[in-house]
XYZ file of C-alpha atoms in Angstrom:
554
model
C 115.457 -28.753 -16.610
C 115.200 -26.656 -19.982
C 111.469 -26.502 -19.323
C 112.305 -24.807 -15.952
C 114.887 -22.420 -17.099
C 112.421 -21.401 -19.669
C 109.543 -20.802 -17.194
C 111.362 -18.629 -15.004
C 112.613 -16.743 -18.530
C 109.203 -16.192 -19.439
C 108.664 -15.008 -15.770
C 111.389 -12.614 -15.714
C 111.135 -11.587 -19.288
C 107.732 -12.285 -20.737
C 108.309 -13.250 -24.370
C 106.373 -11.883 -27.456
C 103.303 -13.846 -29.046
C 105.060 -13.793 -32.375
C 104.110 -16.418 -35.151
C 106.237 -18.474 -37.680
C 104.590 -19.430 -40.822
C 104.240 -22.448 -42.883
C 102.679 -22.918 -46.413
C 103.273 -24.816 -49.558
C 106.653 -23.667 -51.135
C 107.682 -21.499 -48.133
C 111.060 -23.309 -47.783
C 111.910 -22.372 -51.582
C 110.711 -18.817 -51.451
C 107.267 -19.539 -53.251
C 104.544 -16.734 -53.429
C 101.304 -17.447 -51.589
C 98.032 -15.522 -52.057
C 96.770 -16.133 -48.573
C 100.176 -15.416 -46.831
C 100.418 -12.240 -49.209
C 96.747 -11.300 -47.713
C 98.115 -12.062 -43.920
C 101.333 -9.716 -44.560
C 99.146 -6.879 -45.824
C 96.292 -6.819 -43.495
C 97.207 -8.971 -40.602
C 99.434 -6.838 -38.553
C 98.721 -8.509 -35.177
C 100.747 -11.740 -36.976
C 103.433 -10.742 -38.798
C 104.229 -6.751 -37.553
C 106.432 -5.622 -34.820
C 104.425 -5.081 -32.097
C 102.828 -8.121 -30.896
C 102.086 -7.917 -27.141
C 103.875 -9.696 -24.657
C 102.617 -12.923 -22.636
C 101.182 -12.835 -19.284
C 103.867 -12.628 -16.770
C 101.560 -14.580 -14.054
C 100.910 -17.442 -17.050
C 104.548 -18.042 -18.177
C 103.855 -21.824 -19.459
C 100.998 -23.589 -22.069
C 99.968 -25.398 -18.695
C 98.731 -22.432 -17.067
C 97.363 -20.657 -19.899
C 95.394 -23.628 -20.567
C 94.352 -24.204 -16.965
C 93.289 -20.383 -16.686
C 91.270 -20.608 -20.125
C 89.397 -23.563 -18.820
C 88.895 -22.499 -14.816
C 89.137 -18.760 -14.652
C 86.003 -16.748 -14.378
C 85.059 -14.729 -17.224
C 81.488 -14.217 -16.303
C 81.784 -10.580 -16.244
C 83.849 -10.370 -19.231
C 82.847 -10.313 -23.290
C 79.302 -10.131 -22.507
C 77.102 -10.683 -25.527
C 73.487 -11.315 -26.466
C 72.217 -13.651 -28.543
C 68.949 -14.946 -30.203
C 68.505 -18.918 -30.310
C 66.995 -20.729 -33.446
C 66.477 -24.241 -33.065
C 66.014 -26.945 -35.580
C 65.220 -30.677 -36.179
C 67.448 -32.513 -38.462
C 66.173 -35.358 -41.030
C 66.993 -38.230 -38.231
C 65.061 -36.285 -35.517
C 68.242 -34.652 -33.737
C 67.937 -31.404 -32.487
C 70.387 -28.485 -32.874
C 70.571 -25.065 -31.756
C 72.035 -21.964 -33.346
C 72.935 -18.942 -31.396
C 72.727 -15.554 -33.264
C 74.313 -12.526 -32.206
C 73.311 -9.677 -32.075
C 69.991 -10.246 -31.910
C 69.147 -7.369 -34.333
C 70.697 -9.425 -37.269
C 69.036 -12.578 -36.706
C 65.969 -12.771 -38.678
C 65.972 -13.822 -42.000
C 67.159 -11.605 -44.729
C 66.215 -11.751 -48.436
C 67.111 -8.549 -49.692
C 70.617 -7.518 -50.430
C 73.114 -7.074 -47.152
C 76.565 -6.343 -46.727
C 76.609 -7.661 -43.241
C 79.016 -10.410 -43.057
C 78.334 -13.749 -41.229
C 80.971 -15.613 -39.025
C 79.968 -19.250 -38.670
C 81.553 -20.427 -35.259
C 82.133 -24.078 -33.949
C 83.145 -24.380 -30.337
C 85.258 -27.174 -28.688
C 84.338 -30.368 -26.891
C 81.340 -30.038 -25.067
C 81.401 -26.597 -25.073
C 78.720 -24.190 -26.470
C 78.000 -19.885 -27.166
C 78.735 -19.529 -23.436
C 82.781 -20.794 -23.768
C 84.714 -17.699 -22.486
C 86.809 -18.212 -26.087
C 83.867 -17.842 -28.096
C 82.363 -14.622 -26.324
C 85.928 -12.992 -26.633
C 85.704 -13.580 -30.684
C 81.600 -12.872 -30.745
C 81.833 -9.657 -28.577
C 84.391 -7.784 -30.681
C 83.018 -8.948 -33.957
C 79.266 -8.129 -33.466
C 80.350 -4.716 -31.855
C 79.888 -1.765 -34.713
C 82.644 -0.339 -36.487
C 82.341 2.912 -35.336
C 82.719 1.365 -31.690
C 86.121 -0.365 -32.728
C 84.407 -3.682 -33.798
C 84.107 -5.329 -36.934
C 80.317 -5.264 -37.605
C 79.926 -9.071 -38.678
C 76.929 -11.360 -37.149
C 78.178 -14.432 -35.342
C 76.290 -17.440 -35.623
C 77.336 -20.215 -32.698
C 76.635 -23.751 -34.078
C 75.718 -25.822 -30.790
C 76.391 -29.602 -31.279
C 73.806 -31.604 -30.161
C 73.253 -32.001 -26.590
C 75.616 -29.121 -25.662
C 74.714 -25.513 -24.408
C 71.213 -27.370 -23.374
C 70.012 -28.475 -26.602
C 68.027 -31.412 -25.801
C 68.601 -34.827 -27.222
C 66.392 -36.335 -29.414
C 68.312 -39.009 -31.574
C 70.590 -41.662 -30.658
C 73.677 -39.316 -32.119
C 75.654 -36.674 -30.537
C 78.721 -35.440 -32.586
C 82.061 -36.044 -33.108
C 85.035 -34.967 -35.500
C 84.158 -37.195 -37.879
C 80.497 -35.947 -38.481
C 79.937 -32.857 -40.747
C 76.413 -33.443 -41.426
C 75.234 -30.905 -38.656
C 77.549 -28.482 -39.575
C 75.940 -28.830 -43.369
C 72.212 -28.943 -42.014
C 73.441 -25.382 -39.922
C 74.959 -23.792 -43.216
C 71.527 -24.851 -45.163
C 69.589 -23.220 -42.766
C 71.732 -19.953 -42.673
C 71.976 -19.899 -46.433
C 68.440 -19.560 -46.664
C 68.122 -17.228 -43.685
C 70.929 -14.986 -44.944
C 71.155 -16.000 -48.855
C 73.344 -12.782 -49.789
C 75.652 -12.355 -46.718
C 79.240 -13.168 -47.131
C 80.195 -16.460 -44.409
C 83.235 -17.636 -43.060
C 83.680 -20.222 -40.648
C 86.002 -20.387 -37.333
C 86.475 -23.739 -35.430
C 87.577 -23.758 -31.909
C 89.956 -26.916 -30.563
C 87.325 -30.066 -31.751
C 85.395 -27.461 -33.834
C 88.382 -26.827 -35.746
C 88.837 -30.577 -36.467
C 85.260 -30.832 -37.516
C 85.646 -27.306 -39.917
C 88.868 -28.720 -41.516
C 87.158 -32.066 -42.356
C 84.389 -30.266 -43.740
C 86.203 -27.965 -45.967
C 88.638 -30.990 -47.163
C 85.480 -33.185 -48.008
C 83.527 -30.125 -49.800
C 86.435 -28.377 -51.349
C 84.662 -25.619 -53.586
C 81.177 -26.774 -52.785
C 80.622 -24.382 -49.796
C 79.153 -20.819 -48.777
C 82.058 -20.455 -46.400
C 84.668 -18.272 -48.078
C 87.528 -19.161 -45.802
C 87.941 -21.114 -42.602
C 89.987 -20.265 -39.340
C 91.080 -23.038 -37.323
C 92.393 -22.550 -33.522
C 93.896 -25.186 -31.346
C 92.662 -27.955 -33.775
C 93.838 -31.643 -33.376
C 94.469 -32.517 -36.742
C 95.503 -36.198 -36.046
C 93.243 -37.290 -32.874
C 95.269 -40.650 -32.009
C 98.541 -38.552 -31.749
C 96.659 -35.827 -29.359
C 95.184 -39.029 -27.245
C 98.379 -40.553 -27.033
C 99.888 -36.864 -26.095
C 97.343 -36.784 -23.256
C 98.516 -40.355 -22.079
C 102.142 -40.013 -22.193
C 103.024 -37.854 -18.842
C 101.112 -37.838 -15.707
C 100.155 -33.705 -16.211
C 98.980 -34.145 -19.514
C 96.757 -37.106 -18.254
C 95.063 -35.061 -16.479
C 93.523 -33.374 -19.134
C 92.220 -36.657 -20.270
C 90.374 -37.255 -17.267
C 88.849 -33.917 -17.081
C 87.588 -33.816 -20.660
C 86.287 -37.343 -20.318
C 84.751 -36.191 -16.861
C 82.956 -33.446 -18.837
C 82.220 -35.775 -21.598
C 80.687 -38.303 -18.920
C 78.591 -35.457 -17.400
C 77.233 -34.428 -20.951
C 76.081 -38.231 -21.562
C 74.759 -38.590 -17.966
C 72.555 -35.419 -18.487
C 71.501 -37.028 -21.954
C 71.225 -40.797 -20.900
C 67.344 -41.026 -20.395
C 67.237 -39.636 -24.063
C 69.723 -41.676 -25.752
C 68.205 -45.018 -23.820
C 65.706 -44.707 -25.874
C 67.502 -46.682 -28.667
C 68.575 -50.151 -27.782
C 71.677 -50.113 -30.011
C 72.778 -47.623 -27.093
C 72.389 -49.846 -24.305
C 75.613 -51.761 -24.200
C 77.565 -48.274 -24.610
C 75.668 -46.624 -22.021
C 75.726 -49.320 -19.591
C 79.621 -49.742 -20.425
C 80.029 -46.133 -19.647
C 78.285 -45.686 -16.269
C 78.527 -49.187 -15.084
C 74.754 -49.942 -14.231
C 72.243 -51.930 -16.189
C 69.761 -50.131 -18.221
C 67.982 -52.852 -20.431
C 64.985 -54.377 -18.703
C 64.449 -57.862 -17.876
C 66.721 -60.435 -16.549
C 69.679 -59.817 -19.066
C 72.656 -58.869 -17.436
C 74.507 -55.576 -18.286
C 77.566 -55.073 -20.635
C 80.611 -55.368 -18.971
C 84.129 -53.728 -20.183
C 86.272 -55.353 -22.253
C 89.622 -56.737 -21.858
C 92.210 -54.180 -21.702
C 89.791 -51.477 -21.562
C 90.839 -47.945 -21.437
C 91.398 -46.338 -18.164
C 87.583 -45.625 -16.854
C 87.001 -41.624 -16.926
C 89.553 -40.922 -19.683
C 88.816 -39.272 -22.637
C 90.126 -42.445 -25.024
C 87.565 -44.415 -22.604
C 84.321 -42.408 -23.533
C 85.700 -42.428 -27.089
C 85.917 -46.034 -27.095
C 82.672 -47.263 -25.955
C 80.217 -44.233 -26.391
C 81.450 -41.961 -29.380
C 82.394 -45.035 -31.380
C 78.700 -45.279 -31.576
C 76.749 -42.161 -31.132
C 79.514 -39.766 -33.260
C 77.747 -39.950 -36.511
C 75.297 -41.883 -39.065
C 75.277 -45.355 -39.679
C 75.553 -46.594 -43.028
C 74.184 -45.162 -45.992
C 74.509 -42.020 -44.218
C 77.934 -42.021 -42.644
C 80.998 -44.274 -41.437
C 79.972 -45.298 -37.673
C 80.249 -47.493 -35.830
C 84.055 -47.521 -35.409
C 85.555 -50.746 -33.982
C 87.206 -49.069 -31.306
C 88.626 -45.764 -30.160
C 92.122 -46.014 -32.426
C 89.819 -46.681 -35.390
C 87.789 -43.656 -34.762
C 90.829 -41.073 -34.430
C 92.291 -42.585 -37.517
C 89.454 -42.355 -39.774
C 88.324 -39.021 -37.792
C 91.633 -37.180 -38.084
C 91.352 -34.281 -40.686
C 94.699 -34.813 -42.255
C 92.809 -37.275 -44.582
C 91.145 -34.537 -46.010
C 93.570 -31.433 -46.217
C 94.283 -31.858 -49.882
C 90.529 -31.115 -50.569
C 90.608 -27.589 -49.147
C 90.043 -25.183 -51.559
C 89.229 -21.983 -50.010
C 92.038 -19.872 -47.922
C 92.314 -21.446 -44.593
C 94.535 -20.647 -41.497
C 95.627 -22.749 -38.667
C 96.492 -20.985 -35.457
C 98.294 -22.908 -32.749
C 100.610 -22.762 -29.674
C 103.953 -24.896 -29.502
C 103.132 -25.249 -25.784
C 99.797 -26.421 -26.366
C 99.681 -29.119 -23.831
C 96.593 -31.148 -25.857
C 98.099 -30.336 -29.535
C 101.494 -30.177 -28.673
C 103.937 -28.981 -31.664
C 105.094 -32.846 -32.622
C 101.001 -33.834 -33.066
C 101.281 -31.271 -36.219
C 104.031 -33.152 -37.976
C 101.917 -35.202 -40.371
C 99.665 -31.775 -40.626
C 102.721 -29.724 -41.321
C 103.847 -32.193 -44.406
C 100.235 -32.616 -45.970
C 99.870 -28.657 -46.302
C 102.892 -28.324 -48.312
C 100.675 -29.892 -51.385
C 97.684 -27.384 -50.855
C 98.604 -23.798 -51.313
C 95.071 -22.613 -49.867
C 96.400 -23.492 -46.262
C 98.504 -21.293 -43.926
C 99.815 -22.299 -40.620
C 100.557 -19.927 -38.152
C 101.985 -21.308 -34.801
C 103.660 -19.094 -31.816
C 105.757 -20.421 -29.384
C 103.694 -19.660 -26.366
C 99.912 -19.573 -25.557
C 98.779 -22.969 -24.636
C 95.271 -24.366 -25.718
C 93.047 -21.550 -26.495
C 94.972 -19.074 -24.545
C 97.251 -16.603 -25.749
C 96.714 -14.664 -22.566
C 98.683 -11.320 -22.395
C 99.309 -8.596 -19.721
C 96.385 -8.244 -16.919
C 95.647 -11.693 -18.583
C 93.280 -10.510 -21.294
C 92.850 -12.988 -24.265
C 94.503 -11.652 -27.493
C 93.966 -14.311 -30.328
C 90.601 -12.372 -31.397
C 92.620 -9.937 -32.839
C 94.866 -11.822 -35.613
C 91.488 -13.700 -36.381
C 89.187 -10.529 -36.680
C 91.882 -8.919 -39.272
C 91.741 -12.402 -41.105
C 88.151 -12.296 -41.238
C 88.093 -8.890 -42.799
C 90.676 -9.229 -45.265
C 88.859 -12.406 -46.447
C 85.318 -10.349 -46.646
C 87.471 -7.136 -47.784
C 88.964 -9.258 -50.931
C 85.939 -10.705 -51.865
C 83.641 -7.522 -52.394
C 86.650 -5.420 -54.002
C 85.709 -4.186 -57.102
C 88.174 -6.164 -58.882
C 87.857 -9.389 -57.309
C 87.035 -11.612 -59.796
C 86.420 -15.194 -57.851
C 89.058 -17.055 -59.812
C 90.705 -20.605 -58.666
C 93.710 -18.572 -57.182
C 94.282 -15.864 -55.032
C 92.519 -14.745 -51.474
C 88.949 -15.146 -53.062
C 89.917 -18.728 -54.369
C 87.052 -21.183 -54.453
C 84.692 -19.522 -56.781
C 81.403 -17.821 -56.497
C 79.818 -19.113 -52.976
C 77.894 -22.347 -53.547
C 75.232 -23.798 -51.614
C 72.151 -26.179 -52.236
C 69.900 -23.560 -52.922
C 71.945 -21.955 -55.664
C 71.795 -25.162 -57.376
C 68.162 -26.466 -56.897
C 69.549 -28.695 -54.723
C 66.902 -28.567 -51.926
C 63.415 -30.566 -51.604
C 60.794 -29.602 -49.043
C 57.972 -31.996 -47.372
C 55.692 -31.641 -44.604
C 56.092 -33.602 -41.213
C 54.705 -34.604 -38.044
C 56.468 -33.156 -35.067
C 55.243 -34.263 -31.402
C 55.498 -31.387 -28.527
C 56.093 -33.328 -25.204
C 57.286 -32.011 -21.633
C 60.847 -32.925 -20.392
C 59.108 -35.105 -18.036
C 57.956 -37.362 -20.269
C 61.473 -39.005 -20.302
C 61.675 -41.273 -17.606
C 64.959 -41.956 -15.970
C 67.313 -44.653 -17.587
C 69.891 -45.059 -15.173
C 68.597 -47.487 -11.832
C 70.207 -45.341 -9.521
C 67.551 -42.370 -10.677
C 64.953 -44.897 -10.656
C 64.938 -45.721 -6.657
C 63.335 -42.337 -5.748
C 61.145 -41.177 -8.777
C 59.618 -37.564 -8.049
C 57.286 -35.862 -10.353
C 59.542 -33.824 -12.457
C 58.976 -29.849 -12.414
C 60.945 -29.693 -15.737
C 58.430 -27.577 -17.862
C 60.452 -27.372 -20.890
C 59.274 -28.493 -24.100
C 60.932 -31.066 -26.296
C 60.019 -31.804 -30.254
C 59.851 -35.205 -31.631
C 60.123 -36.122 -35.104
C 56.927 -38.376 -36.134
C 57.605 -38.572 -39.828
C 60.266 -41.027 -40.638
C 62.505 -39.457 -43.284
C 65.703 -41.383 -43.241
C 65.912 -45.408 -42.910
C 67.203 -44.877 -39.133
C 64.525 -45.746 -36.101
C 63.041 -42.518 -34.385
C 63.130 -42.211 -30.737
C 60.256 -41.226 -28.543
C 59.389 -40.928 -24.748
C 57.111 -44.116 -25.049
C 60.235 -46.178 -25.670
C 61.892 -45.644 -22.383
C 63.568 -48.751 -20.839
C 62.231 -47.923 -17.811
C 58.555 -48.079 -18.910
C 59.099 -52.131 -18.805
C 61.848 -51.808 -15.861
C 59.565 -49.985 -13.306
C 56.539 -51.212 -10.914
C 55.163 -47.774 -10.849
C 55.302 -45.896 -14.445
C 53.904 -42.367 -14.531
C 51.521 -42.151 -17.896
C 53.152 -40.661 -20.845
C 51.659 -37.232 -21.170
C 49.316 -36.585 -24.370
C 51.549 -34.571 -26.595
C 50.388 -32.138 -29.332
C 51.161 -33.062 -32.977
C 52.158 -30.061 -35.418
C 52.751 -29.973 -39.075
C 55.963 -28.390 -39.906
C 58.194 -27.936 -43.133
C 61.208 -30.014 -43.657
C 63.906 -28.640 -45.962
C 66.579 -31.627 -47.191
C 69.746 -31.169 -49.365
C 68.384 -33.670 -52.312
C 72.279 -35.429 -52.869
C 72.615 -35.536 -48.986
C 69.089 -36.301 -47.220
C 70.951 -36.599 -43.909
C 71.378 -32.721 -44.315
C 68.418 -30.643 -43.633
C 66.301 -28.800 -41.384
C 62.909 -28.175 -39.808
C 62.814 -24.952 -37.956
C 60.766 -24.914 -34.433
C 58.652 -21.815 -33.594
C 60.400 -19.649 -31.618
C 57.561 -19.863 -28.985
C 58.146 -23.201 -28.238
C 61.480 -21.967 -26.285
C 63.158 -25.483 -27.095
C 66.628 -25.091 -25.471
C 65.820 -21.798 -23.684
C 64.447 -22.944 -20.196
C 67.488 -23.862 -18.429
C 69.264 -20.716 -19.302
C 66.305 -18.432 -18.505
C 66.314 -19.922 -14.874
C 70.475 -19.446 -14.761
C 72.037 -16.540 -13.180
C 74.118 -16.120 -15.968
C 76.338 -12.970 -16.378
C 78.286 -13.779 -19.459
C 75.509 -13.722 -21.941
C 71.511 -13.401 -22.464
C 69.547 -15.618 -24.604
C 66.513 -14.460 -26.233
C 63.283 -16.603 -28.040
């Protein structure tokens, strides 16, 4: 009943998007350098001129649904230039850089700051909440923008990035972010860098900053709508029928992503069981029966279902490079929760959440709120309203980019101030920017990469094998041939369909190229093999789509 009255009140009298703040020692009136900087330079968070929430979106559910379902294709138009690289295990990652004029390597000193952005589950650089920030950040200062460079790190398989390894992504895996940062600090060695993570990307960024402490090129981090405790967030989505809708939508989106890349993932026999359980179809060749669901299985189609059967296997590296596989969804949720690493964060860190977020509600933040009291680098700012990645104001305009821009500007300004000593306290805490390049921690060696058309992959699911037609997809994929890690490499020649089908198309002859691998000496799973732009890996699907909201360039 109270929620009904609250909704009616918000309809009649839209509430202001005011924020409450929590940080170490706040109850005792202790000072905090990060919060002091927010007070001084982030008026949209602490001032009296915050906008009112949208009258047409008076609840967290409506804000969340509108964020996910509304058409933002003509809003916040962005141009990116895509860089694609392989990782030491053969995976493919694409980073989209805006504006394109700032996408080429810079060796000389430069004064353009860089913001590294991580998207949410199954998202990418095209997402409206990403473009909302990027469009404002890259706009020149004389046009009312920030004048930043933005780099969106697209997770494996997302934003039309091909899958070429038996791994996707998860909240537990920070290696792909580290590989991207190794590339970016090579391309822009003098650029100041900060990080932003949305939703799942926020959980990844939190885990990374907690595990690496001062050993990071990032001066600061901002996470928006991040699920710090995955088990609690999962339970929230399964506790009420309306919340359960989100679990099914997110699970369906993740299954759709898996289906898109099933042909590639099935090249790894270790993933036959997870894929067969996820899709209910037999993938393995021969007479052996397909894997069946376990007793007391999570409800098919929910996010927990996909996490339980697939993400626990595909979300990251196995030993000695990582902690996968996990026994079940709960083990993954507990192991990947970023509250486990909060005490290690050593750079200014701002967490933005809305109390009425149906995916990460206020009570799902209890452990995070307790843990942040032990670390004065963390400030938690939460508004009563805003939903999940919403914060829509009058005329349904998304507003959250304003306080994020103010905070990022404050960080960059503090670090470049003449009297900044980069001490271990204050807004510039964490010491000088660190990267493997600065400590002579990068090795290089030649590796071989085979270039093949996408049509070299055969359909993995029997429902797709019944009518095999000539694939008209002429896009290219790069497959690592030189084994770098103690992990089996994938290749289209290993498709299970080649043993299961009676008429098998011949494997096209690929071109072998020798490229350079740059690899972190202390973390061999971290590294990059930059692919030539003319190969246009991960671009053709965008080129053939009629997209209004952004443009990708080679």
